[in-house]
């Protein structure tokens, strides 16, 4: 499916979900976004993963599916948690909000005065029996003690992607959007731009030629701020302290269009400006839209949930394929049935960039990577607390974190 951009500045072919056209078009524009840790949806992701980490610290075998919602003056934590330990969910939620920077009512949210409602129950027994003992174990195909005995916690399809556009083997648009968002938070925390507040969003459009980055076409930054600051000062400070240190000089010049707080005012932010919910920024969490997405969110879920663990394994596989030079651009899909250990299917796509036949790549994947849930948990070390830092600025391409799925095997 192809759409033509008719504006004077974007004369080229844009293909919806088509990396093939992306690789062959002489002029192609692609956009990705990120949000800061103070964005309402990201507040929720971080609370959910902070609760997960706290539980895993004392109970690595816990089953956690934790959802969070925020709105004006209120946090609601809900879900299914089965664990042998106890954590103070309300305190974890408040501590997370405080660490993000919402410490005063005039910021739009206050960790110490907001209400917290907690409503959690144990995992459904029907689901638990399929996770505890996979179909293969229940039918006698394997022993109950085998690592393969754990079944997938749900059905679904998970996507992994990697490309050689950046050292992190991530799309350039996604990498730049995340770096700008992290820089926006950094200058706020360090007092470099002291009037900024926690909520913010970034967006980057890159012009490609035959699949290679050619020029940064557009940069958009929206940041919550104090009410007594002029637009002129905000524009000057964000250009100087956020944009210039991040964007590569060989792709960024006076032709790059820059939009900063295009509404003209962003004082009301955070949960006061918009409600938030866990799992509502799944494209920000993954590949910025350049790859497909299976649909499942990550945050608040323990590793028996293949929405999370299998997506991590898919990224790990894709990154290793690209790092090994087998393809410049690589995407794979893995699918599962609830209560079954073995994946139902594996599909791969190299978009014409493979250096050996795709059949050989698939055979190598099946030979070297075990995609059963328990094996993923073992190989990627997913029973330990490590997830809250991934809940903002992306789960992939994180060279700032010591996470197994971003390493080359």
Coordinates of N, CA and C in Angstrom, one line a residue, residues 18 41 78 99 103 112 122 134-135 170 184 210 212 215 221 248 272 276 283 291 305 310 340 343 396 409:
X18 N 6.1 -0.7 5.1 CA 6.9 -1.4 4.0 C 8.3 -1.0 4.0
X41 N 1.3 8.5 30.5 CA 1.4 7.1 30.2 C 2.7 6.5 30.7
X78 N -3.9 -1.8 39.5 CA -4.8 -2.9 39.5 C -4.1 -4.0 38.8
X99 N 10.3 10.5 42.3 CA 11.6 10.4 41.6 C 11.5 11.0 40.2
X103 N 6.5 16.8 42.5 CA 6.6 17.0 43.9 C 5.9 18.2 44.4
X112 N 3.0 13.3 47.2 CA 2.7 13.2 48.6 C 1.2 13.4 48.9
X122 N -5.1 -12.5 42.7 CA -4.2 -13.5 42.2 C -4.5 -13.8 40.7
X134 N 3.2 -26.8 31.0 CA 2.9 -26.6 29.6 C 2.1 -27.8 29.0
X135 N 1.5 -27.6 27.9 CA 0.8 -28.7 27.2 C 1.7 -29.9 27.0
X170 N 19.6 0.2 16.0 CA 18.2 0.7 16.0 C 18.0 1.7 14.9
X184 N 16.1 16.2 27.5 CA 15.1 17.1 28.0 C 14.9 16.9 29.5
X210 N 17.4 5.5 -0.5 CA 17.7 4.1 -0.6 C 18.1 3.4 0.7
X212 N 19.2 4.7 3.5 CA 20.3 5.3 4.3 C 19.9 6.7 4.7
X215 N 19.3 13.1 5.8 CA 19.2 14.5 6.4 C 18.0 14.4 7.4
X221 N 9.8 19.3 19.6 CA 10.0 19.1 21.0 C 8.9 19.9 21.7
X248 N 23.3 14.8 15.2 CA 24.6 14.8 14.5 C 24.7 15.9 13.5
X272 N -2.6 16.0 35.3 CA -3.6 17.1 35.3 C -4.0 17.5 33.9
X276 N -3.4 8.9 32.1 CA -2.3 8.0 31.7 C -2.7 6.6 32.0
X283 N 4.7 1.7 20.7 CA 5.6 2.0 19.6 C 6.8 2.8 20.1
X291 N 9.2 -0.9 12.4 CA 8.9 -2.4 12.4 C 7.4 -2.6 12.8
X305 N 5.0 -13.9 30.9 CA 4.2 -13.3 29.9 C 5.0 -13.1 28.6
X310 N 9.2 -12.8 25.1 CA 9.5 -13.3 23.7 C 9.8 -12.1 22.8
X340 N 1.3 -23.4 26.0 CA 2.2 -24.3 25.2 C 3.6 -23.7 25.2
X343 N 7.0 -22.4 20.4 CA 6.4 -21.4 19.5 C 5.6 -22.1 18.4
X396 N 14.7 -1.1 24.0 CA 15.7 -1.6 23.1 C 16.7 -0.5 22.7
X409 N 25.3 -12.3 21.4 CA 25.6 -13.6 21.9 C 26.9 -14.2 21.3

